[in-house]
PDB file of C-alpha atoms in Angstrom:
ATOM      1  CA  MET A  14     -26.986  -4.593  14.198  1.00  0.00           C
ATOM      2  CA  PHE A  15     -30.299  -3.886  12.472  1.00  0.00           C
ATOM      3  CA  SER A  16     -28.728  -1.205  10.259  1.00  0.00           C
ATOM      4  CA  VAL A  17     -25.963  -3.645   9.226  1.00  0.00           C
ATOM      5  CA  LEU A  18     -28.599  -6.233   8.282  1.00  0.00           C
ATOM      6  CA  CYS A  19     -30.530  -3.631   6.273  1.00  0.00           C
ATOM      7  CA  ASN A  20     -27.377  -2.631   4.413  1.00  0.00           C
ATOM      8  CA  ARG A  21     -26.652  -6.261   3.530  1.00  0.00           C
ATOM      9  CA  VAL A  22     -30.201  -6.808   2.264  1.00  0.00           C
ATOM     10  CA  TRP A  23     -30.064  -3.622   0.183  1.00  0.00           C
ATOM     11  CA  TYR A  24     -26.651  -4.604  -1.218  1.00  0.00           C
ATOM     12  CA  ALA A  25     -27.968  -8.044  -2.215  1.00  0.00           C
ATOM     13  CA  VAL A  26     -31.137  -6.666  -3.798  1.00  0.00           C
ATOM     14  CA  TYR A  27     -29.288  -3.936  -5.660  1.00  0.00           C
ATOM     15  CA  PHE A  28     -26.617  -6.122  -7.230  1.00  0.00           C
ATOM     16  CA  THR A  29     -28.970  -9.074  -7.856  1.00  0.00           C
ATOM     17  CA  LEU A  30     -31.902  -7.194  -9.375  1.00  0.00           C
ATOM     18  CA  LEU A  31     -31.544  -3.433  -9.742  1.00  0.00           C
ATOM     19  CA  HIS A  32     -27.951  -3.181 -10.957  1.00  0.00           C
ATOM     20  CA  PRO A  33     -28.393  -5.649 -13.877  1.00  0.00           C
ATOM     21  CA  MET A  34     -31.588  -3.842 -14.911  1.00  0.00           C
ATOM     22  CA  LEU A  35     -29.819  -0.471 -14.791  1.00  0.00           C
ATOM     23  CA  LYS A  36     -26.877  -1.816 -16.814  1.00  0.00           C
ATOM     24  CA  TRP A  37     -29.282  -3.197 -19.452  1.00  0.00           C
ATOM     25  CA  LEU A  38     -31.151   0.107 -19.664  1.00  0.00           C
ATOM     26  CA  LEU A  39     -27.971   2.177 -19.973  1.00  0.00           C
ATOM     27  CA  ARG A  40     -26.633  -0.140 -22.669  1.00  0.00           C
ATOM     28  CA  LYS A  41     -29.847   0.293 -24.655  1.00  0.00           C
ATOM     29  CA  VAL A  42     -29.747   4.070 -24.280  1.00  0.00           C
ATOM     30  CA  THR A  43     -26.007   4.662 -24.855  1.00  0.00           C
ATOM     31  CA  GLY A  44     -25.158   1.695 -27.068  1.00  0.00           C
ATOM     32  CA  LYS A  45     -22.179   0.958 -24.802  1.00  0.00           C
ATOM     33  CA  CYS A  46     -21.576  -1.774 -22.223  1.00  0.00           C
ATOM     34  CA  GLU A  47     -20.627  -0.784 -18.676  1.00  0.00           C
ATOM     35  CA  LEU A  48     -16.895  -1.315 -19.234  1.00  0.00           C
ATOM     36  CA  LEU A  49     -16.973   1.016 -22.236  1.00  0.00           C
ATOM     37  CA  ARG A  50     -18.907   3.646 -20.300  1.00  0.00           C
ATOM     38  CA  ILE A  51     -16.346   3.509 -17.503  1.00  0.00           C
ATOM     39  CA  CYS A  52     -13.392   3.831 -19.877  1.00  0.00           C
ATOM     40  CA  TYR A  53     -15.005   6.837 -21.582  1.00  0.00           C
ATOM     41  CA  GLY A  54     -16.444   8.492 -18.517  1.00  0.00           C
ATOM     42  CA  GLU A  55     -14.184   7.864 -15.512  1.00  0.00           C
ATOM     43  CA  GLN A  56     -11.054   9.808 -14.653  1.00  0.00           C
ATOM     44  CA  VAL A  57      -7.769   8.002 -15.283  1.00  0.00           C
ATOM     45  CA  GLY A  58      -6.201   6.390 -12.228  1.00  0.00           C
ATOM     46  CA  ALA A  59      -8.018   4.998  -9.212  1.00  0.00           C
ATOM     47  CA  PRO A  60     -11.472   6.311 -10.225  1.00  0.00           C
ATOM     48  CA  ARG A  61     -11.352   4.372 -13.510  1.00  0.00           C
ATOM     49  CA  THR A  62      -9.503   1.256 -12.338  1.00  0.00           C
ATOM     50  CA  ARG A  63     -11.620   0.797  -9.206  1.00  0.00           C
ATOM     51  CA  ALA A  64     -14.774   1.190 -11.300  1.00  0.00           C
ATOM     52  CA  ILE A  65     -13.500  -1.458 -13.742  1.00  0.00           C
ATOM     53  CA  GLU A  66     -12.702  -3.729 -10.796  1.00  0.00           C
ATOM     54  CA  LYS A  67     -16.187  -3.291  -9.376  1.00  0.00           C
ATOM     55  CA  SER A  68     -17.775  -3.982 -12.758  1.00  0.00           C
ATOM     56  CA  LEU A  69     -15.810  -7.206 -13.196  1.00  0.00           C
ATOM     57  CA  LYS A  70     -16.686  -8.299  -9.651  1.00  0.00           C
ATOM     58  CA  HIS A  71     -20.424  -8.031 -10.361  1.00  0.00           C
ATOM     59  CA  SER A  72     -20.313  -9.311 -13.924  1.00  0.00           C
ATOM     60  CA  LYS A  73     -22.690 -12.125 -14.868  1.00  0.00           C
ATOM     61  CA  PHE A  74     -19.812 -13.763 -16.749  1.00  0.00           C
ATOM     62  CA  GLN A  75     -17.725 -16.040 -14.552  1.00  0.00           C
ATOM     63  CA  ALA A  76     -14.768 -15.712 -16.915  1.00  0.00           C
ATOM     64  CA  LEU A  77     -14.636 -11.986 -16.129  1.00  0.00           C
ATOM     65  CA  LYS A  78     -15.093 -12.498 -12.399  1.00  0.00           C
ATOM     66  CA  ARG A  79     -12.167 -14.909 -12.372  1.00  0.00           C
ATOM     67  CA  LEU A  80      -9.837 -12.156 -13.588  1.00  0.00           C
ATOM     68  CA  LEU A  81     -10.015 -10.825 -10.018  1.00  0.00           C
ATOM     69  CA  THR A  82      -9.015 -14.116  -8.396  1.00  0.00           C
ATOM     70  CA  ASP A  83      -6.938 -16.179 -10.829  1.00  0.00           C
ATOM     71  CA  ASN A  84      -3.164 -16.190 -10.433  1.00  0.00           C
ATOM     72  CA  HIS A  85      -0.796 -15.214 -13.256  1.00  0.00           C
ATOM     73  CA  VAL A  86      -3.449 -13.748 -15.534  1.00  0.00           C
ATOM     74  CA  ASN A  87      -2.260 -13.249 -19.096  1.00  0.00           C
ATOM     75  CA  ILE A  88      -3.323  -9.643 -19.600  1.00  0.00           C
ATOM     76  CA  ASP A  89      -3.260  -9.731 -23.425  1.00  0.00           C
ATOM     77  CA  GLN A  90      -5.491 -12.804 -23.464  1.00  0.00           C
ATOM     78  CA  ALA A  91      -7.771 -11.284 -20.840  1.00  0.00           C
ATOM     79  CA  VAL A  92      -8.243  -8.160 -22.966  1.00  0.00           C
ATOM     80  CA  GLU A  93      -9.111 -10.266 -26.022  1.00  0.00           C
ATOM     81  CA  GLN A  94     -11.569 -12.234 -23.883  1.00  0.00           C
ATOM     82  CA  ILE A  95     -13.305  -9.032 -22.764  1.00  0.00           C
ATOM     83  CA  LEU A  96     -13.502  -7.743 -26.346  1.00  0.00           C
ATOM     84  CA  SER A  97     -15.132 -11.008 -27.414  1.00  0.00           C
ATOM     85  CA  ILE A  98     -17.567 -11.352 -24.503  1.00  0.00           C
ATOM     86  CA  LYS A  99     -18.638  -7.705 -24.685  1.00  0.00           C
ATOM     87  CA  SER A 100     -18.688  -7.602 -28.511  1.00  0.00           C
ATOM     88  CA  ILE A 101     -16.468  -4.512 -28.571  1.00  0.00           C
ATOM     89  CA  THR A 102     -15.017  -3.596 -31.967  1.00  0.00           C
ATOM     90  CA  VAL A 103     -11.506  -2.151 -31.730  1.00  0.00           C
ATOM     91  CA  GLU A 104     -11.963  -0.099 -34.895  1.00  0.00           C
ATOM     92  CA  VAL A 105     -15.023   1.609 -33.403  1.00  0.00           C
ATOM     93  CA  HIS A 106     -13.495   2.046 -29.918  1.00  0.00           C
ATOM     94  CA  PRO A 107      -9.702   2.238 -30.479  1.00  0.00           C
ATOM     95  CA  GLN A 108      -8.942   3.627 -26.992  1.00  0.00           C
ATOM     96  CA  PHE A 109     -10.701   0.825 -25.124  1.00  0.00           C
ATOM     97  CA  GLN A 110      -8.050  -1.841 -25.662  1.00  0.00           C
ATOM     98  CA  PRO A 111      -5.040   0.104 -24.253  1.00  0.00           C
ATOM     99  CA  THR A 112      -7.202   1.553 -21.454  1.00  0.00           C
ATOM    100  CA  ILE A 113      -8.554  -1.781 -20.227  1.00  0.00           C
ATOM    101  CA  HIS A 114      -5.045  -3.250 -20.571  1.00  0.00           C
ATOM    102  CA  ILE A 115      -3.662  -0.693 -18.111  1.00  0.00           C
ATOM    103  CA  CYS A 116      -6.543  -1.240 -15.685  1.00  0.00           C
ATOM    104  CA  LEU A 117      -6.172  -5.029 -15.729  1.00  0.00           C
ATOM    105  CA  THR A 118      -2.407  -4.743 -15.273  1.00  0.00           C
ATOM    106  CA  GLN A 119      -2.994  -2.597 -12.195  1.00  0.00           C
ATOM    107  CA  ILE A 120      -5.700  -4.876 -10.776  1.00  0.00           C
ATOM    108  CA  CYS A 121      -3.833  -8.154 -11.300  1.00  0.00           C
ATOM    109  CA  GLY A 122      -0.479  -6.567 -10.491  1.00  0.00           C
ATOM    110  CA  TYR A 123      -1.694  -5.404  -7.085  1.00  0.00           C
ATOM    111  CA  ARG A 124      -2.750  -8.931  -6.184  1.00  0.00           C
ATOM    112  CA  GLU A 125       0.546 -10.409  -7.402  1.00  0.00           C
ATOM    113  CA  PHE A 126       2.510  -7.781  -5.489  1.00  0.00           C
ATOM    114  CA  ILE A 127       0.861  -8.847  -2.228  1.00  0.00           C
ATOM    115  CA  THR A 128       2.266 -12.345  -2.755  1.00  0.00           C
ATOM    116  CA  GLU A 129       5.738 -10.994  -3.483  1.00  0.00           C
ATOM    117  CA  LEU A 130       5.722  -8.701  -0.454  1.00  0.00           C
ATOM    118  CA  GLU A 131       4.572 -11.525   1.802  1.00  0.00           C
ATOM    119  CA  SER A 132       7.645 -13.467   0.762  1.00  0.00           C
ATOM    120  CA  VAL A 133       9.884 -10.643   1.993  1.00  0.00           C
ATOM    121  CA  ARG A 134       7.887 -10.177   5.198  1.00  0.00           C
ATOM    122  CA  LYS A 135       8.083 -13.875   6.001  1.00  0.00           C
ATOM    123  CA  THR A 136      11.854 -13.956   5.497  1.00  0.00           C
ATOM    124  CA  PRO A 137      13.329 -13.857   9.008  1.00  0.00           C
ATOM    125  CA  TYR A 138      16.331 -11.686   9.787  1.00  0.00           C
ATOM    126  CA  SER A 139      19.393 -13.872  10.328  1.00  0.00           C
ATOM    127  CA  SER A 140      22.636 -12.775  11.934  1.00  0.00           C
ATOM    128  CA  GLU A 141      24.284 -15.580   9.954  1.00  0.00           C
ATOM    129  CA  ASN A 142      23.296 -13.952   6.660  1.00  0.00           C
ATOM    130  CA  ASN A 143      26.024 -11.515   5.602  1.00  0.00           C
ATOM    131  CA  ARG A 144      23.639  -9.504   3.453  1.00  0.00           C
ATOM    132  CA  HIS A 145      21.240  -9.031   6.353  1.00  0.00           C
ATOM    133  CA  GLU A 146      24.063  -7.993   8.644  1.00  0.00           C
ATOM    134  CA  GLU A 147      25.439  -5.511   6.151  1.00  0.00           C
ATOM    135  CA  MET A 148      22.006  -3.916   5.740  1.00  0.00           C
ATOM    136  CA  LEU A 149      21.717  -3.519   9.499  1.00  0.00           C
ATOM    137  CA  LEU A 150      25.157  -1.954   9.807  1.00  0.00           C
ATOM    138  CA  GLU A 151      24.376   0.348   6.876  1.00  0.00           C
ATOM    139  CA  LEU A 152      21.252   1.488   8.701  1.00  0.00           C
ATOM    140  CA  TRP A 153      23.452   2.551  11.626  1.00  0.00           C
ATOM    141  CA  ARG A 154      25.874   4.370   9.332  1.00  0.00           C
ATOM    142  CA  LYS A 155      23.063   6.249   7.597  1.00  0.00           C
ATOM    143  CA  LEU A 156      21.386   7.339  10.810  1.00  0.00           C
ATOM    144  CA  MET A 157      24.510   7.893  12.941  1.00  0.00           C
ATOM    145  CA  PRO A 158      27.241   8.918  10.446  1.00  0.00           C
ATOM    146  CA  ASP A 159      29.364  10.652  13.084  1.00  0.00           C
ATOM    147  CA  VAL A 160      29.132   7.933  15.754  1.00  0.00           C
ATOM    148  CA  PRO A 161      31.062   4.688  15.196  1.00  0.00           C
ATOM    149  CA  LEU A 162      29.333   1.501  16.289  1.00  0.00           C
ATOM    150  CA  GLN A 163      31.609   0.004  18.948  1.00  0.00           C
ATOM    151  CA  SER A 164      30.525  -3.586  18.343  1.00  0.00           C
ATOM    152  CA  ARG A 165      27.757  -5.567  16.671  1.00  0.00           C
ATOM    153  CA  TYR A 166      26.174  -6.498  20.006  1.00  0.00           C
ATOM    154  CA  ASN A 167      25.888  -3.553  22.370  1.00  0.00           C
ATOM    155  CA  ARG A 168      23.508  -1.021  23.931  1.00  0.00           C
ATOM    156  CA  GLN A 169      24.250   1.597  21.271  1.00  0.00           C
ATOM    157  CA  TRP A 170      21.432   0.160  19.179  1.00  0.00           C
ATOM    158  CA  GLY A 171      19.066   1.812  21.635  1.00  0.00           C
ATOM    159  CA  ASP A 172      20.189   5.191  20.267  1.00  0.00           C
ATOM    160  CA  ILE A 173      18.279   4.502  17.065  1.00  0.00           C
ATOM    161  CA  GLY A 174      15.340   2.905  18.833  1.00  0.00           C
ATOM    162  CA  PHE A 175      16.013  -0.812  19.125  1.00  0.00           C
ATOM    163  CA  GLN A 176      15.149  -2.546  22.383  1.00  0.00           C
ATOM    164  CA  GLY A 177      18.289  -4.449  23.282  1.00  0.00           C
ATOM    165  CA  ASP A 178      21.842  -5.392  22.391  1.00  0.00           C
ATOM    166  CA  ASP A 179      20.774  -7.256  19.245  1.00  0.00           C
ATOM    167  CA  PRO A 180      18.232  -5.684  16.824  1.00  0.00           C
ATOM    168  CA  MET A 181      17.601  -9.084  15.240  1.00  0.00           C
ATOM    169  CA  THR A 182      14.960  -9.887  17.867  1.00  0.00           C
ATOM    170  CA  ASP A 183      12.975  -6.759  17.001  1.00  0.00           C
ATOM    171  CA  PHE A 184      12.440  -7.838  13.387  1.00  0.00           C
ATOM    172  CA  ARG A 185      10.480 -10.972  14.269  1.00  0.00           C
ATOM    173  CA  GLY A 186       7.068  -9.448  13.517  1.00  0.00           C
ATOM    174  CA  MET A 187       7.804  -7.994  10.068  1.00  0.00           C
ATOM    175  CA  GLY A 188      10.872  -9.999   9.089  1.00  0.00           C
ATOM    176  CA  LEU A 189      13.301  -8.612   6.544  1.00  0.00           C
ATOM    177  CA  LEU A 190      10.652  -6.171   5.298  1.00  0.00           C
ATOM    178  CA  GLY A 191      10.976  -4.129   8.488  1.00  0.00           C
ATOM    179  CA  LEU A 192      14.706  -3.665   7.961  1.00  0.00           C
ATOM    180  CA  GLN A 193      14.334  -2.906   4.265  1.00  0.00           C
ATOM    181  CA  ASN A 194      11.762  -0.204   5.016  1.00  0.00           C
ATOM    182  CA  LEU A 195      13.978   1.443   7.636  1.00  0.00           C
ATOM    183  CA  LEU A 196      17.036   1.334   5.411  1.00  0.00           C
ATOM    184  CA  TYR A 197      15.162   2.757   2.415  1.00  0.00           C
ATOM    185  CA  PHE A 198      13.913   5.674   4.521  1.00  0.00           C
ATOM    186  CA  ALA A 199      17.382   6.314   5.949  1.00  0.00           C
ATOM    187  CA  THR A 200      18.953   6.137   2.468  1.00  0.00           C
ATOM    188  CA  GLN A 201      16.484   7.840   0.130  1.00  0.00           C
ATOM    189  CA  HIS A 202      15.372  10.517   2.601  1.00  0.00           C
ATOM    190  CA  ASN A 203      18.382  10.702   4.836  1.00  0.00           C
ATOM    191  CA  SER A 204      18.016  14.204   6.271  1.00  0.00           C
ATOM    192  CA  THR A 205      14.299  13.637   6.929  1.00  0.00           C
ATOM    193  CA  ALA A 206      14.981  10.276   8.578  1.00  0.00           C
ATOM    194  CA  ARG A 207      17.637  11.816  10.803  1.00  0.00           C
ATOM    195  CA  GLN A 208      15.297  14.667  11.677  1.00  0.00           C
ATOM    196  CA  VAL A 209      12.621  12.131  12.655  1.00  0.00           C
ATOM    197  CA  LEU A 210      15.240  10.272  14.707  1.00  0.00           C
ATOM    198  CA  ALA A 211      16.069  13.538  16.507  1.00  0.00           C
ATOM    199  CA  HIS A 212      12.357  14.057  17.237  1.00  0.00           C
ATOM    200  CA  SER A 213      12.193  10.549  18.697  1.00  0.00           C
ATOM    201  CA  HIS A 214      14.716  11.671  21.333  1.00  0.00           C
ATOM    202  CA  HIS A 215      12.368  14.384  22.645  1.00  0.00           C
ATOM    203  CA  PRO A 216      12.704  14.411  26.458  1.00  0.00           C
ATOM    204  CA  GLN A 217       8.934  14.336  27.013  1.00  0.00           C
ATOM    205  CA  TYR A 218       7.323  13.001  23.846  1.00  0.00           C
ATOM    206  CA  GLY A 219      10.066  10.739  22.574  1.00  0.00           C
ATOM    207  CA  TYR A 220       9.618   7.243  21.176  1.00  0.00           C
ATOM    208  CA  SER A 221      11.745   4.342  19.962  1.00  0.00           C
ATOM    209  CA  PHE A 222      12.552   5.208  16.339  1.00  0.00           C
ATOM    210  CA  ALA A 223      13.279   1.691  15.045  1.00  0.00           C
ATOM    211  CA  ILE A 224      10.473  -0.018  16.984  1.00  0.00           C
ATOM    212  CA  VAL A 225       7.971   2.568  15.768  1.00  0.00           C
ATOM    213  CA  GLY A 226       9.365   2.121  12.247  1.00  0.00           C
ATOM    214  CA  ILE A 227       8.769  -1.625  12.374  1.00  0.00           C
ATOM    215  CA  ASN A 228       5.248  -1.009  13.661  1.00  0.00           C
ATOM    216  CA  LEU A 229       4.654   1.315  10.719  1.00  0.00           C
ATOM    217  CA  THR A 230       5.755  -1.484   8.399  1.00  0.00           C
ATOM    218  CA  GLY A 231       2.873  -3.384   9.963  1.00  0.00           C
ATOM    219  CA  VAL A 232       0.514  -0.482   9.266  1.00  0.00           C
ATOM    220  CA  ALA A 233       1.627  -0.263   5.624  1.00  0.00           C
ATOM    221  CA  HIS A 234       1.307  -4.035   5.266  1.00  0.00           C
ATOM    222  CA  GLN A 235      -2.252  -3.981   6.621  1.00  0.00           C
ATOM    223  CA  LEU A 236      -3.192  -1.131   4.279  1.00  0.00           C
ATOM    224  CA  LEU A 237      -1.945  -3.249   1.378  1.00  0.00           C
ATOM    225  CA  ILE A 238      -3.704  -6.457   2.455  1.00  0.00           C
ATOM    226  CA  SER A 239      -7.003  -4.675   3.128  1.00  0.00           C
ATOM    227  CA  GLY A 240      -6.970  -3.101  -0.335  1.00  0.00           C
ATOM    228  CA  ALA A 241      -6.850   0.460   1.023  1.00  0.00           C
ATOM    229  CA  LEU A 242      -3.583   1.093  -0.841  1.00  0.00           C
ATOM    230  CA  LYS A 243      -5.263   0.405  -4.179  1.00  0.00           C
ATOM    231  CA  THR A 244      -6.271   4.070  -4.315  1.00  0.00           C
ATOM    232  CA  HIS A 245      -2.658   5.216  -4.028  1.00  0.00           C
ATOM    233  CA  PHE A 246      -1.128   2.621  -6.342  1.00  0.00           C
ATOM    234  CA  TYR A 247      -3.817   2.949  -9.007  1.00  0.00           C
ATOM    235  CA  ASN A 248      -3.177   6.706  -9.004  1.00  0.00           C
ATOM    236  CA  VAL A 249       0.619   6.630  -9.179  1.00  0.00           C
ATOM    237  CA  VAL A 250       1.648   3.309 -10.794  1.00  0.00           C
ATOM    238  CA  GLN A 251       0.569   2.565 -14.368  1.00  0.00           C
ATOM    239  CA  GLY A 252       1.391  -1.110 -14.045  1.00  0.00           C
ATOM    240  CA  LYS A 253       2.294  -3.595 -11.338  1.00  0.00           C
ATOM    241  CA  PRO A 254       3.668  -2.097  -8.097  1.00  0.00           C
ATOM    242  CA  LYS A 255       7.272  -2.795  -7.164  1.00  0.00           C
ATOM    243  CA  LEU A 256       8.933  -2.992  -3.773  1.00  0.00           C
ATOM    244  CA  ASP A 257      10.263   0.556  -4.130  1.00  0.00           C
ATOM    245  CA  HIS A 258       6.678   1.806  -4.461  1.00  0.00           C
ATOM    246  CA  PHE A 259       5.845   0.188  -1.123  1.00  0.00           C
ATOM    247  CA  HIS A 260       8.985   1.667   0.434  1.00  0.00           C
ATOM    248  CA  GLN A 261       7.876   5.113  -0.738  1.00  0.00           C
ATOM    249  CA  VAL A 262       4.513   4.659   0.970  1.00  0.00           C
ATOM    250  CA  TYR A 263       6.373   3.640   4.122  1.00  0.00           C
ATOM    251  CA  CYS A 264       8.489   6.812   4.031  1.00  0.00           C
ATOM    252  CA  TYR A 265       5.335   8.895   3.766  1.00  0.00           C
ATOM    253  CA  LEU A 266       3.775   7.066   6.712  1.00  0.00           C
ATOM    254  CA  PHE A 267       6.839   7.485   8.936  1.00  0.00           C
ATOM    255  CA  HIS A 268       7.166  11.172   8.066  1.00  0.00           C
ATOM    256  CA  GLU A 269       3.466  11.801   8.715  1.00  0.00           C
ATOM    257  CA  PHE A 270       3.351   9.681  11.872  1.00  0.00           C
ATOM    258  CA  ASP A 271       6.196  11.675  13.384  1.00  0.00           C
ATOM    259  CA  LYS A 272       4.242  14.917  12.843  1.00  0.00           C
ATOM    260  CA  PHE A 273       1.054  13.284  14.129  1.00  0.00           C
ATOM    261  CA  TRP A 274       2.772  11.966  17.263  1.00  0.00           C
ATOM    262  CA  LEU A 275       4.307  15.326  18.176  1.00  0.00           C
ATOM    263  CA  ALA A 276       0.973  17.066  17.596  1.00  0.00           C
ATOM    264  CA  GLU A 277      -0.825  14.565  19.837  1.00  0.00           C
ATOM    265  CA  LYS A 278       1.810  14.925  22.602  1.00  0.00           C
ATOM    266  CA  PRO A 279       1.052  11.484  24.060  1.00  0.00           C
ATOM    267  CA  HIS A 280       2.816   9.345  26.634  1.00  0.00           C
ATOM    268  CA  ILE A 281       4.774   6.444  25.158  1.00  0.00           C
ATOM    269  CA  MET A 282       2.347   4.039  26.862  1.00  0.00           C
ATOM    270  CA  GLU A 283      -0.373   5.400  24.561  1.00  0.00           C
ATOM    271  CA  PHE A 284       1.497   4.285  21.447  1.00  0.00           C
ATOM    272  CA  ASN A 285      -0.999   1.628  20.316  1.00  0.00           C
ATOM    273  CA  LYS A 286      -3.897   4.038  20.738  1.00  0.00           C
ATOM    274  CA  VAL A 287      -2.125   6.752  18.745  1.00  0.00           C
ATOM    275  CA  LYS A 288      -1.052   4.260  16.065  1.00  0.00           C
ATOM    276  CA  ALA A 289      -4.645   3.049  15.630  1.00  0.00           C
ATOM    277  CA  LYS A 290      -5.879   6.652  15.379  1.00  0.00           C
ATOM    278  CA  PHE A 291      -3.206   7.433  12.800  1.00  0.00           C
ATOM    279  CA  ALA A 292      -3.996   4.327  10.729  1.00  0.00           C
ATOM    280  CA  LYS A 293      -7.705   5.210  10.746  1.00  0.00           C
ATOM    281  CA  ARG A 294      -6.839   8.683   9.526  1.00  0.00           C
ATOM    282  CA  ILE A 295      -4.830   7.240   6.612  1.00  0.00           C
ATOM    283  CA  VAL A 296      -7.666   4.873   5.684  1.00  0.00           C
ATOM    284  CA  MET A 297     -10.102   7.787   5.636  1.00  0.00           C
ATOM    285  CA  HIS A 298      -7.702   9.772   3.448  1.00  0.00           C
ATOM    286  CA  LEU A 299      -7.524   6.885   0.976  1.00  0.00           C
ATOM    287  CA  LYS A 300     -11.311   6.875   0.619  1.00  0.00           C
ATOM    288  CA  ASP A 301     -10.821   9.945  -1.556  1.00  0.00           C
ATOM    289  CA  ARG A 302     -10.419   8.287  -4.930  1.00  0.00           C
ATOM    290  CA  ASN A 303      -7.844  10.910  -6.003  1.00  0.00           C
ATOM    291  CA  ALA A 304      -5.699  10.415  -2.900  1.00  0.00           C
ATOM    292  CA  THR A 305      -2.007   9.502  -2.906  1.00  0.00           C
ATOM    293  CA  LEU A 306       0.530   8.911  -0.157  1.00  0.00           C
ATOM    294  CA  SER A 307       3.457  10.880  -1.518  1.00  0.00           C
ATOM    295  CA  MET A 308       6.129  12.919   0.242  1.00  0.00           C
ATOM    296  CA  LYS A 309       5.601  15.907  -2.042  1.00  0.00           C
ATOM    297  CA  CYS A 310       7.801  18.234  -0.029  1.00  0.00           C
ATOM    298  CA  VAL A 311      10.643  15.781   0.484  1.00  0.00           C
ATOM    299  CA  THR A 312      13.145  15.241  -2.322  1.00  0.00           C
ATOM    300  CA  SER A 313      15.223  12.128  -2.793  1.00  0.00           C
ATOM    301  CA  GLU A 314      18.658  12.388  -1.212  1.00  0.00           C
ATOM    302  CA  ALA A 315      20.152   9.046  -2.165  1.00  0.00           C
ATOM    303  CA  LYS A 316      23.888   9.211  -2.647  1.00  0.00           C
TER     304      LYS A 316
END
């Protein structure tokens, strides 16, 4: 408790007194504001964009701070605003404008993407929606191509890891997003998904494929909300993330979780403990500012 209090005091003192003094000194010495120094000195991707984000957060100008909270930021106008406030001449620093434009697009795009993803997550699965039903049936066909589904409501769904006769009830936590993630994995990485499904049938260390998949949607969602996924997206997406980018992260997580689970050799009753350990491991990985969550060894198999 005392160490936490000390850290908070140091953080407040540093960003209230020391950081502004250091910024002023560096500007006098280099002739460049902090944003310029970052654009010239930081590696492209998460290192640069996260540094820009941090600089804006601690700026003395409220107009710059608001770029991190306002909705529907006009990026072109925001860039012009930064050039004006920081007295940056485009002719002298021609690379600054396109560089800061990319960084702002990533920063604002990440925040906007959270809102869009929440809309999908909060959309409940409905058996009365033909599109939802077709997606569910397609999931079966992708995972069990040689086994016909006898009827929409039956115990066969347990073969791919659902809990009862009707998978609809299992999607309540993550809504339509849970189904979309599963279907993307089964479609874009079909042989890998089927291999993971086979692993889930292990006689001793098996697990419920679909239920675990929906739980991993929850893990991916939490990584996004917490900001941990900024490292990955800032490194691999030049602009605003799209749903497919999130699906790709999900595929990585499912693939890696399957390996992690089999290495741990747990009992199914230890699932929550293993999931928490796995999620912590991913968060630690994303603390490396060059980290990505990419299935480098798995090629797309969409047909």
